[in-house]
CSV table of C-alpha atoms in Angstrom, one decimal:
chain,number,residue,atom,x,y,z
A,1,MET,CA,0.0,0.0,0.0
A,2,VAL,CA,1.2,3.5,-0.8
A,3,LEU,CA,0.7,6.0,2.0
A,4,GLU,CA,1.8,9.6,2.8
A,5,ILE,CA,2.7,11.2,6.1
A,6,VAL,CA,4.1,14.7,6.9
A,7,PHE,CA,7.0,15.4,9.3
A,8,ALA,CA,8.5,18.6,10.7
A,9,ALA,CA,11.9,18.5,12.3
A,10,GLY,CA,13.5,21.8,11.8
A,11,CYS,CA,14.9,23.1,8.5
A,12,PHE,CA,13.2,21.0,5.8
A,13,TRP,CA,16.4,20.7,3.6
A,14,GLY,CA,18.1,18.2,5.9
A,15,VAL,CA,14.8,16.4,6.8
A,16,GLU,CA,14.1,15.9,3.1
A,17,LYS,CA,17.5,14.5,2.4
A,18,ASN,CA,17.2,12.1,5.4
A,19,PHE,CA,14.0,10.6,4.3
A,20,GLU,CA,14.9,10.4,0.6
A,21,GLN,CA,17.7,8.0,1.5
A,22,ILE,CA,15.4,5.4,3.0
A,23,SER,CA,14.5,2.3,1.0
A,24,GLY,CA,10.8,2.1,0.3
A,25,VAL,CA,10.3,5.9,0.3
A,26,ILE,CA,8.9,6.9,-3.1
A,27,GLU,CA,9.0,10.6,-3.0
A,28,VAL,CA,9.8,13.4,-0.5
A,29,THR,CA,8.5,17.0,-1.0
A,30,SER,CA,9.3,20.1,1.1
A,31,GLY,CA,6.5,22.3,2.1
A,32,TYR,CA,4.5,23.9,4.8
A,33,ALA,CA,1.7,22.6,7.1
A,34,GLY,CA,0.1,23.1,10.5
A,35,GLY,CA,-1.1,26.8,10.1
A,36,ASN,CA,-4.5,28.4,9.6
A,37,TYR,CA,-3.9,30.5,6.5
A,38,ASP,CA,-3.9,29.5,2.8
A,39,ASN,CA,-1.1,29.6,0.2
A,40,PRO,CA,1.8,30.2,2.6
A,41,ASP,CA,5.2,31.0,1.1
A,42,TYR,CA,8.7,31.1,2.6
A,43,HIS,CA,8.6,34.8,3.4
A,44,GLN,CA,5.2,34.6,5.1
A,45,VAL,CA,6.1,31.6,7.2
A,46,LEU,CA,9.3,33.3,8.3
A,47,ALA,CA,7.5,36.6,9.1
A,48,ASN,CA,4.9,34.8,11.2
A,49,LYS,CA,7.3,33.0,13.4
A,50,ASP,CA,7.2,33.6,17.2
A,51,ASN,CA,7.2,37.2,18.4
A,52,ASN,CA,7.2,38.4,14.8
A,53,THR,CA,10.9,38.7,15.1
A,54,ALA,CA,11.6,38.8,11.4
A,55,PHE,CA,8.8,41.3,10.8
A,56,ASN,CA,9.9,43.7,13.5
A,57,PHE,CA,13.6,43.5,12.6
A,58,LEU,CA,12.8,44.3,8.9
A,59,ASN,CA,10.8,47.3,9.9
A,60,LEU,CA,13.5,48.5,12.3
A,61,LEU,CA,15.9,48.5,9.4
A,62,LYS,CA,13.5,50.5,7.3
A,63,LYS,CA,13.1,53.1,10.0
A,64,ILE,CA,16.9,53.7,10.0
A,65,SER,CA,17.1,53.5,6.2
A,66,TRP,CA,19.2,50.3,6.2
A,67,SER,CA,16.6,48.3,4.2
A,68,ASP,CA,15.4,48.9,0.6
A,69,LYS,CA,12.7,46.3,0.7
A,70,GLU,CA,9.8,48.8,0.4
A,71,ASP,CA,8.9,47.3,-3.0
A,72,GLU,CA,8.0,43.9,-1.5
A,73,SER,CA,4.3,43.0,-1.7
A,74,ASP,CA,1.9,44.0,1.1
A,75,GLU,CA,1.3,40.3,1.6
A,76,HIS,CA,4.8,39.9,2.9
A,77,ASN,CA,5.2,43.2,4.8
A,78,LYS,CA,2.0,43.4,6.7
A,79,GLU,CA,2.1,42.6,10.4
A,80,PRO,CA,0.7,39.1,11.1
A,81,ASN,CA,-2.8,38.9,12.7
A,82,LYS,CA,-2.6,38.0,16.3
A,83,ASN,CA,-5.0,35.0,15.6
A,84,THR,CA,-2.6,33.6,13.0
A,85,ILE,CA,-1.4,30.1,13.6
A,86,ASN,CA,1.8,29.8,11.7
A,87,HIS,CA,2.8,26.9,9.4
A,88,THR,CA,6.0,25.0,10.1
A,89,GLU,CA,8.5,23.7,7.5
A,90,VAL,CA,7.6,20.1,6.7
A,91,VAL,CA,8.3,17.3,4.3
A,92,LYS,CA,5.6,15.1,2.8
A,93,VAL,CA,6.8,11.5,2.6
A,94,ILE,CA,5.1,9.1,0.2
A,95,TYR,CA,6.1,5.5,0.9
A,96,ASP,CA,5.4,1.8,0.0
A,97,THR,CA,4.4,-0.1,3.1
A,98,LYS,CA,5.5,-3.4,1.4
A,99,LEU,CA,9.1,-2.0,1.6
A,100,VAL,CA,9.2,0.1,4.7
A,101,SER,CA,6.8,0.3,7.7
A,102,THR,CA,5.1,3.3,9.1
A,103,GLU,CA,6.8,2.4,12.4
A,104,PHE,CA,10.3,2.7,10.9
A,105,LEU,CA,9.6,6.1,9.4
A,106,ILE,CA,8.1,7.5,12.6
A,107,LYS,CA,10.9,6.2,14.7
A,108,ASN,CA,13.4,7.6,12.2
A,109,PHE,CA,11.6,11.0,12.7
A,110,TRP,CA,12.1,10.9,16.5
A,111,GLU,CA,15.8,10.0,16.1
A,112,LEU,CA,16.8,12.6,13.5
A,113,HIS,CA,16.1,15.6,15.7
A,114,ASP,CA,15.5,16.8,19.2
A,115,PRO,CA,11.8,16.7,19.9
A,116,THR,CA,12.2,18.3,23.3
A,117,GLN,CA,13.1,21.7,21.8
A,118,THR,CA,10.2,24.2,21.8
A,119,ASP,CA,9.7,26.1,18.5
A,120,GLY,CA,13.0,25.4,16.9
A,121,GLN,CA,16.0,23.2,16.4
A,122,GLY,CA,19.4,24.4,17.4
A,123,ASN,CA,20.0,27.9,16.0
A,124,ASP,CA,16.9,27.7,13.9
A,125,LYS,CA,14.5,29.5,16.3
A,126,GLY,CA,10.8,30.1,15.7
A,127,ASN,CA,7.5,28.2,15.4
A,128,ASN,CA,8.2,27.7,11.7
A,129,TYR,CA,10.8,25.2,12.8
A,130,ARG,CA,8.7,23.4,15.4
A,131,SER,CA,8.6,19.6,15.5
A,132,ALA,CA,5.5,17.8,14.3
A,133,ILE,CA,3.9,14.7,12.9
A,134,TYR,CA,0.8,15.2,10.7
A,135,TRP,CA,-0.8,11.8,10.1
A,136,THR,CA,-3.2,10.8,7.3
A,137,ASN,CA,-4.8,7.6,8.8
A,138,ASP,CA,-5.6,6.1,12.2
A,139,GLU,CA,-2.7,3.6,12.1
A,140,GLN,CA,-0.2,6.4,11.7
A,141,LYS,CA,-1.8,8.2,14.7
A,142,GLN,CA,-1.6,5.2,17.0
A,143,ILE,CA,2.1,4.6,16.0
A,144,ALA,CA,2.9,8.3,16.5
A,145,LEU,CA,1.4,8.3,20.0
A,146,SER,CA,2.8,5.0,21.1
A,147,THR,CA,6.3,5.7,19.8
A,148,LYS,CA,6.2,9.1,21.5
A,149,ASP,CA,5.7,7.4,24.8
A,150,GLU,CA,8.4,4.8,24.1
A,151,TYR,CA,10.9,7.5,23.0
A,152,GLN,CA,10.1,9.7,26.0
A,153,ALA,CA,11.1,6.9,28.3
A,154,LEU,CA,14.4,6.6,26.5
A,155,LEU,CA,15.0,10.3,26.6
A,156,ASN,CA,14.3,10.4,30.3
A,157,LYS,CA,17.0,7.9,30.9
A,158,LYS,CA,19.5,10.3,29.2
A,159,GLY,CA,18.4,13.4,31.0
A,160,PHE,CA,16.3,15.0,28.3
A,161,GLY,CA,13.1,16.9,28.9
A,162,GLU,CA,9.6,16.4,27.7
A,163,ILE,CA,8.7,15.9,24.0
A,164,VAL,CA,6.9,19.0,22.7
A,165,SER,CA,6.2,17.8,19.1
A,166,GLU,CA,2.8,18.7,17.6
A,167,LEU,CA,0.9,15.5,16.9
A,168,LYS,CA,-2.3,15.8,14.9
A,169,PRO,CA,-4.0,14.9,11.6
A,170,LEU,CA,-2.9,16.6,8.5
A,171,ASP,CA,-5.2,19.5,7.5
A,172,LYS,CA,-3.5,20.5,4.3
A,173,PHE,CA,0.0,20.3,2.8
A,174,TRP,CA,1.3,23.3,0.9
A,175,GLN,CA,4.3,22.6,-1.4
A,176,ALA,CA,7.3,24.9,-1.0
A,177,GLU,CA,8.9,26.9,-3.7
A,178,ASP,CA,10.9,25.0,-6.4
A,179,TYR,CA,14.3,26.2,-5.1
A,180,HIS,CA,13.7,24.4,-1.8
A,181,GLN,CA,13.0,21.1,-3.5
A,182,ASP,CA,16.1,18.7,-3.4
A,183,TYR,CA,18.1,21.7,-2.1
A,184,LEU,CA,20.9,19.7,-0.7
A,185,ALA,CA,21.1,17.6,-3.8
A,186,LYS,CA,21.7,20.8,-5.8
A,187,ASN,CA,23.9,22.4,-3.0
A,188,PRO,CA,25.8,19.5,-1.3
A,189,ASN,CA,27.7,22.0,0.9
A,190,GLY,CA,24.5,23.7,1.9
A,191,TYR,CA,23.1,24.2,5.4
A,192,CYS,CA,22.3,20.9,7.1
A,193,PRO,CA,22.8,21.0,10.9
A,194,ASN,CA,22.7,17.8,13.0
A,195,HIS,CA,20.2,18.2,15.9
A,196,LYS,CA,20.0,14.5,16.9
A,197,THR,CA,19.8,13.6,20.6
A,198,GLY,CA,21.8,10.4,20.0
A,199,VAL,CA,19.0,8.4,21.7
A,200,LYS,CA,18.0,5.4,19.6
A,201,PHE,CA,15.3,2.8,19.7
A,202,ALA,CA,16.3,-0.8,20.2
A,203,SER,CA,14.4,-1.7,17.0
A,204,LYS,CA,13.0,0.6,14.4
A,205,GLY,CA,10.6,-1.7,12.5
A,206,MET,CA,10.4,-3.3,9.1
A,207,ILE,CA,12.5,-2.1,6.1
A,208,LYS,CA,13.4,-4.1,3.0
A,209,GLU,CA,16.6,-3.0,1.4
A,210,LYS,CA,16.3,-2.3,-2.3
A,211,LEU,CA,19.6,-4.0,-3.0
A,212,SER,CA,21.6,-6.7,-1.2
A,213,GLY,CA,25.3,-6.3,-0.7
A,214,THR,CA,27.1,-3.2,-1.7
A,215,TYR,CA,25.3,-0.6,-3.8
A,216,ASN,CA,27.0,-0.2,-7.2
A,217,GLU,CA,28.9,-3.4,-6.4
A,218,HIS,CA,30.0,-3.6,-10.1
A,219,LEU,CA,32.1,-0.5,-9.5
A,220,LYS,CA,33.9,-1.9,-6.4
A,221,ASP,CA,37.1,-3.1,-8.3
A,222,LEU,CA,36.9,-0.7,-11.2
A,223,ILE,CA,40.0,1.5,-11.6
A,224,LEU,CA,39.7,4.4,-13.9
A,225,GLU,CA,42.7,6.0,-15.7
A,226,PRO,CA,42.5,8.9,-18.2
A,227,LEU,CA,41.3,8.0,-21.7
A,228,GLY,CA,42.9,11.0,-23.2
A,229,ASP,CA,41.0,13.8,-25.0
A,230,LYS,CA,37.6,14.7,-23.4
A,231,GLU,CA,35.5,12.5,-21.1
A,232,ILE,CA,33.0,12.9,-18.3
A,233,ILE,CA,33.5,11.1,-14.9
A,234,VAL,CA,30.6,10.6,-12.5
A,235,ILE,CA,31.6,10.0,-8.9
A,236,GLU,CA,29.2,7.4,-7.4
A,237,SER,CA,28.4,6.2,-3.9
A,238,ASP,CA,28.8,2.7,-2.5
A,239,ALA,CA,25.6,3.3,-0.5
A,240,TYR,CA,22.1,4.0,-1.8
A,241,CYS,CA,22.2,7.6,-3.2
A,242,PRO,CA,18.8,8.9,-4.5
A,243,TYR,CA,20.4,11.8,-6.3
A,244,CYS,CA,22.7,9.4,-8.1
A,245,VAL,CA,19.7,7.3,-9.2
A,246,ALA,CA,17.8,10.4,-10.3
A,247,PHE,CA,20.8,11.7,-12.4
A,248,LYS,CA,21.2,8.3,-14.0
A,249,GLN,CA,17.5,7.9,-14.8
A,250,LYS,CA,17.0,11.5,-16.1
A,251,VAL,CA,20.3,12.1,-17.8
A,252,LEU,CA,22.8,9.3,-18.2
A,253,ASP,CA,20.3,6.6,-19.3
A,254,LYS,CA,19.2,8.8,-22.2
A,255,TYR,CA,22.7,10.1,-23.1
A,256,LYS,CA,24.1,8.9,-26.4
A,257,GLY,CA,26.6,11.7,-27.0
A,258,SER,CA,30.1,11.4,-28.5
A,259,ILE,CA,32.0,12.3,-25.3
A,260,PRO,CA,32.3,9.1,-23.2
A,261,VAL,CA,30.8,9.0,-19.7
A,262,ARG,CA,32.1,6.7,-17.0
A,263,SER,CA,31.1,6.1,-13.4
A,264,VAL,CA,33.5,5.3,-10.5
A,265,PHE,CA,34.1,5.5,-6.8
A,266,ALA,CA,36.3,8.5,-5.9
A,267,HIS,CA,39.1,6.4,-4.4
A,268,ASN,CA,39.4,4.4,-7.7
A,269,LEU,CA,40.5,7.4,-9.8
A,270,LYS,CA,44.1,7.0,-10.9
A,271,GLY,CA,46.2,9.5,-12.8
A,272,TYR,CA,43.7,12.4,-12.8
A,273,THR,CA,44.2,15.9,-11.7
A,274,ILE,CA,41.1,16.8,-9.8
A,275,LYS,CA,40.2,20.1,-8.1
A,276,THR,CA,36.6,19.6,-7.0
A,277,PRO,CA,36.1,17.7,-3.7
A,278,THR,CA,34.6,14.3,-4.4
A,279,PHE,CA,32.9,13.5,-1.1
A,280,ALA,CA,29.4,14.4,-2.4
A,281,THR,CA,27.6,12.1,-4.8
A,282,PRO,CA,27.1,12.4,-7.5
A,283,THR,CA,30.0,14.6,-8.4
A,284,ILE,CA,30.3,15.2,-12.2
A,285,LEU,CA,33.7,16.0,-13.6
A,286,PHE,CA,34.4,17.2,-17.1
A,287,ILE,CA,37.9,16.0,-18.0
A,288,GLU,CA,40.4,16.7,-20.8
A,289,ASN,CA,43.6,14.7,-21.0
A,290,GLY,CA,43.2,13.6,-17.4
A,291,ILE,CA,42.8,17.2,-16.1
A,292,GLU,CA,39.6,18.6,-14.7
A,293,LYS,CA,38.2,21.4,-16.7
A,294,ALA,CA,34.9,21.8,-14.6
A,295,GLY,CA,33.4,20.0,-11.7
A,296,PHE,CA,30.0,20.0,-10.0
A,297,GLN,CA,28.8,18.5,-6.8
A,298,GLY,CA,25.3,17.2,-6.5
A,299,TYR,CA,22.5,16.5,-8.9
A,300,LEU,CA,22.3,18.3,-12.2
A,301,SER,CA,19.1,18.5,-14.1
A,302,PRO,CA,19.2,17.7,-17.8
A,303,GLN,CA,19.1,21.4,-18.7
A,304,GLU,CA,22.0,22.1,-16.4
A,305,PHE,CA,24.0,19.2,-17.5
A,306,TYR,CA,23.6,20.0,-21.2
A,307,LYS,CA,24.4,23.7,-20.8
A,308,ILE,CA,27.7,22.7,-19.0
A,309,LEU,CA,28.4,19.9,-21.6
A,310,GLY,CA,27.7,22.5,-24.4
A,311,LYS,CA,30.4,24.8,-23.0
A,312,PHE,CA,32.8,21.9,-22.5
A,313,LYS,CA,32.3,20.4,-25.9
A,314,LEU,CA,31.6,23.4,-28.1
A,315,GLY,CA,33.6,26.2,-26.3
A,316,ASP,CA,33.0,29.8,-27.5
A,317,SER,CA,31.9,28.6,-30.9
A,318,LYS,CA,29.2,29.5,-33.4
A,319,ALA,CA,27.6,26.1,-32.5
A,320,PHE,CA,27.3,27.1,-28.8
A,321,ASP,CA,25.9,30.5,-29.8
A,322,ILE,CA,23.2,28.8,-31.9
A,323,ALA,CA,22.4,26.1,-29.4
A,324,PHE,CA,22.1,28.4,-26.3
A,325,ASN,CA,21.7,31.9,-27.5
A,326,GLU,CA,19.3,31.1,-30.4
A,327,GLY,CA,21.8,32.3,-33.0
A,328,THR,CA,21.7,31.4,-36.7
A,329,GLU,CA,24.4,30.1,-39.0
A,330,GLY,CA,25.1,31.7,-42.4
A,331,ARG,CA,23.5,30.3,-45.5
A,332,PHE,CA,25.4,27.5,-47.3
A,333,CYS,CA,27.8,27.2,-44.4
A,334,LYS,CA,30.6,24.6,-44.2
A,335,GLN,CA,28.6,22.2,-42.1
A,336,TYR,CA,25.6,22.5,-44.4
A,337,ASP,CA,27.8,21.6,-47.4
A,338,ILE,CA,29.0,18.5,-45.5
A,339,PHE,CA,25.5,17.4,-44.4
A,340,LYS,CA,23.4,18.2,-47.5
A,341,ASN,CA,24.3,15.0,-49.4
A,342,THR,CA,25.0,12.4,-46.7
A,343,PRO,CA,24.2,8.7,-47.2
A,344,ASP,CA,21.1,7.3,-45.5
A,345,GLY,CA,21.0,7.8,-41.8
A,346,VAL,CA,19.9,10.1,-38.9
A,347,PHE,CA,20.9,13.5,-37.8
A,348,VAL,CA,21.2,13.7,-34.0
A,349,ASP,CA,21.5,16.3,-31.3
A,350,LYS,CA,25.2,17.3,-31.1
A,351,LEU,CA,25.2,17.1,-27.3
A,352,SER,CA,22.9,14.2,-26.3
A,353,GLY,CA,23.1,12.1,-29.5
A,354,ALA,CA,19.3,11.9,-29.5
A,355,PRO,CA,17.9,11.2,-33.1
A,356,LEU,CA,16.2,14.3,-34.5
A,357,PHE,CA,15.8,14.1,-38.3
A,358,ASP,CA,15.9,11.2,-40.8
A,359,THR,CA,17.5,11.6,-44.3
A,360,ASN,CA,14.3,10.2,-45.8
A,361,ASP,CA,12.6,13.4,-44.8
A,362,ARG,CA,15.4,15.7,-46.1
A,363,PHE,CA,14.9,17.8,-49.2
A,364,ASN,CA,16.7,20.6,-51.0
A,365,SER,CA,14.8,23.8,-50.3
A,366,LYS,CA,17.6,25.9,-51.9
A,367,SER,CA,17.5,28.1,-48.8
A,368,GLY,CA,21.1,27.3,-47.7
A,369,TRP,CA,19.9,25.6,-44.6
A,370,LEU,CA,19.2,21.9,-44.0
A,371,SER,CA,15.5,21.3,-44.6
A,372,PHE,CA,13.2,18.4,-43.6
A,373,THR,CA,9.5,17.8,-44.0
A,374,LYS,CA,9.2,16.5,-40.4
A,375,ALA,CA,11.2,15.7,-37.3
A,376,ILE,CA,11.4,12.2,-35.8
A,377,ASP,CA,8.4,11.7,-33.5
A,378,ASN,CA,8.7,13.1,-30.0
A,379,SER,CA,12.2,14.4,-30.6
A,380,THR,CA,11.5,18.2,-30.7
A,381,ILE,CA,9.5,20.9,-29.1
A,382,GLU,CA,7.9,23.8,-31.0
A,383,LYS,CA,7.1,27.2,-29.5
A,384,PRO,CA,6.1,30.7,-30.8
A,385,ASP,CA,9.0,33.0,-31.6
A,386,ASN,CA,7.9,36.7,-32.2
A,387,ARG,CA,11.4,38.3,-32.0
A,388,PHE,CA,12.7,40.8,-34.6
A,389,GLY,CA,9.2,41.7,-35.7
A,390,MET,CA,8.5,38.3,-37.2
A,391,SER,CA,6.0,35.6,-36.2
A,392,ARG,CA,7.7,32.2,-36.4
A,393,ILE,CA,7.7,28.8,-34.7
A,394,GLU,CA,11.0,27.8,-33.0
A,395,VAL,CA,12.2,24.2,-33.0
A,396,ILE,CA,14.0,23.0,-29.9
A,397,SER,CA,15.6,19.6,-29.1
A,398,LYS,CA,13.5,17.9,-26.5
A,399,SER,CA,16.5,16.0,-24.9
A,400,THR,CA,18.7,19.1,-24.4
A,401,GLY,CA,16.6,22.2,-24.9
A,402,ILE,CA,19.0,23.6,-27.5
A,403,HIS,CA,17.8,25.8,-30.3
A,404,LEU,CA,17.7,23.9,-33.7
A,405,GLY,CA,16.0,26.4,-36.0
A,406,HIS,CA,12.4,27.1,-37.2
A,407,VAL,CA,9.5,25.4,-38.9
A,408,PHE,CA,7.5,26.9,-41.7
A,409,GLU,CA,4.3,25.9,-43.6
A,410,ASP,CA,5.9,26.1,-47.1
A,411,GLY,CA,7.3,22.6,-47.6
A,412,PRO,CA,6.8,20.5,-50.7
A,413,ASN,CA,3.3,19.2,-51.6
A,414,GLY,CA,1.7,20.8,-48.6
A,415,THR,CA,4.2,19.6,-46.0
A,416,ARG,CA,6.1,21.7,-43.5
A,417,ARG,CA,9.7,22.9,-43.8
A,418,PHE,CA,11.9,22.4,-40.8
A,419,CYS,CA,14.7,24.9,-41.4
A,420,ILE,CA,17.6,23.6,-39.3
A,421,ASN,CA,21.1,24.8,-38.3
A,422,ALA,CA,23.5,22.1,-39.4
A,423,THR,CA,26.1,23.3,-36.9
A,424,VAL,CA,24.2,21.9,-33.9
A,425,LEU,CA,23.7,18.4,-35.4
A,426,ASP,CA,25.9,15.3,-35.9
A,427,PHE,CA,25.2,12.6,-38.4
A,428,VAL,CA,25.0,8.9,-37.9
A,429,ALA,CA,24.8,6.7,-40.9
A,430,ASP,CA,22.2,3.9,-41.0
A,431,LEU,CA,20.8,4.6,-37.5
A,432,LYS,CA,17.0,4.0,-37.9
A,433,GLN,CA,14.2,4.2,-35.5
């Protein structure tokens, strides 16, 4: 059975990361809950914390002309109503009970922070950081209450005070802003304090590991040495790493580009000159002749990865300008002359290697640009382009987001004409769908 439960244990960045690493957890989303007003955002929740500290401090700065935030919306600047019950930073955990028990998740919640702290965790002070469990069914309620009593007894033995966590049914979960989601995956060196009491349950309940043995066991004895020329190295973890899995699924599994990509444990790199710390996983290294040219810690989205790869592969070239700045190559350019009469095959995205256009759909429009009657199904995105006083339809590569050209309605025999920049393509002979 798939269920959801909501936890609050201080700053949601670290709480999100903690639960995402648990086998059986399907999804973790940062957000806000527990308050009595709708559509909360980060600024409101911060302004409504205990004693209105953030609000009063901001207004003090304004009075002495040290703050220029007069242009912020009234929604954020008005003093909170005295009857306002503030939201707290929370994470919504969706999980599969066949793989992990509710008991395990709730006991993990108790252990990952100090539930005896009132309105805060460590230096994070305010009711927006208060501890809470918001359940969605009766079983979760019973487990929350019984494990509270069990954990209280353990805390008492270690000299801690009373648990003050808010325990009640979930009213509504409000998803936080995009920049808060997977924050520590995007910023591995970001703020992630440890507020654990160190008090542990004797047993936490059922959890089935997704994998037996060492995670990425196939990498255990793999030693990597430089290939020469350009390559991409992905530093992996020997423990389950949700951000590594996400990067593999969303980027690496779909990548067919010409620059080789290899995965390795950091300690198995031999003969490389690396500047970027490799403790975070994934860490993505862009290498040329064994020397790091660029390195990035944490998860990269497909758009981020391909923008970096574009700079690494294309440099300050016309191809990069076309791909990422929506430039246009000259008519009858050198690459057009190379590609206009190729043998049968497929034109692919220069960065991802994803197939875009088939030679069977190519025709000579005499325009000086490669022309096709159609793109390969589900390979491109079209969007309006009204720049320069013209009304056109831009064609974008779906896999990388790079600019390819434009499409017009003047193709042969009532078809369309995809007018495409040859410079952002590669050609692969006899590659058919």
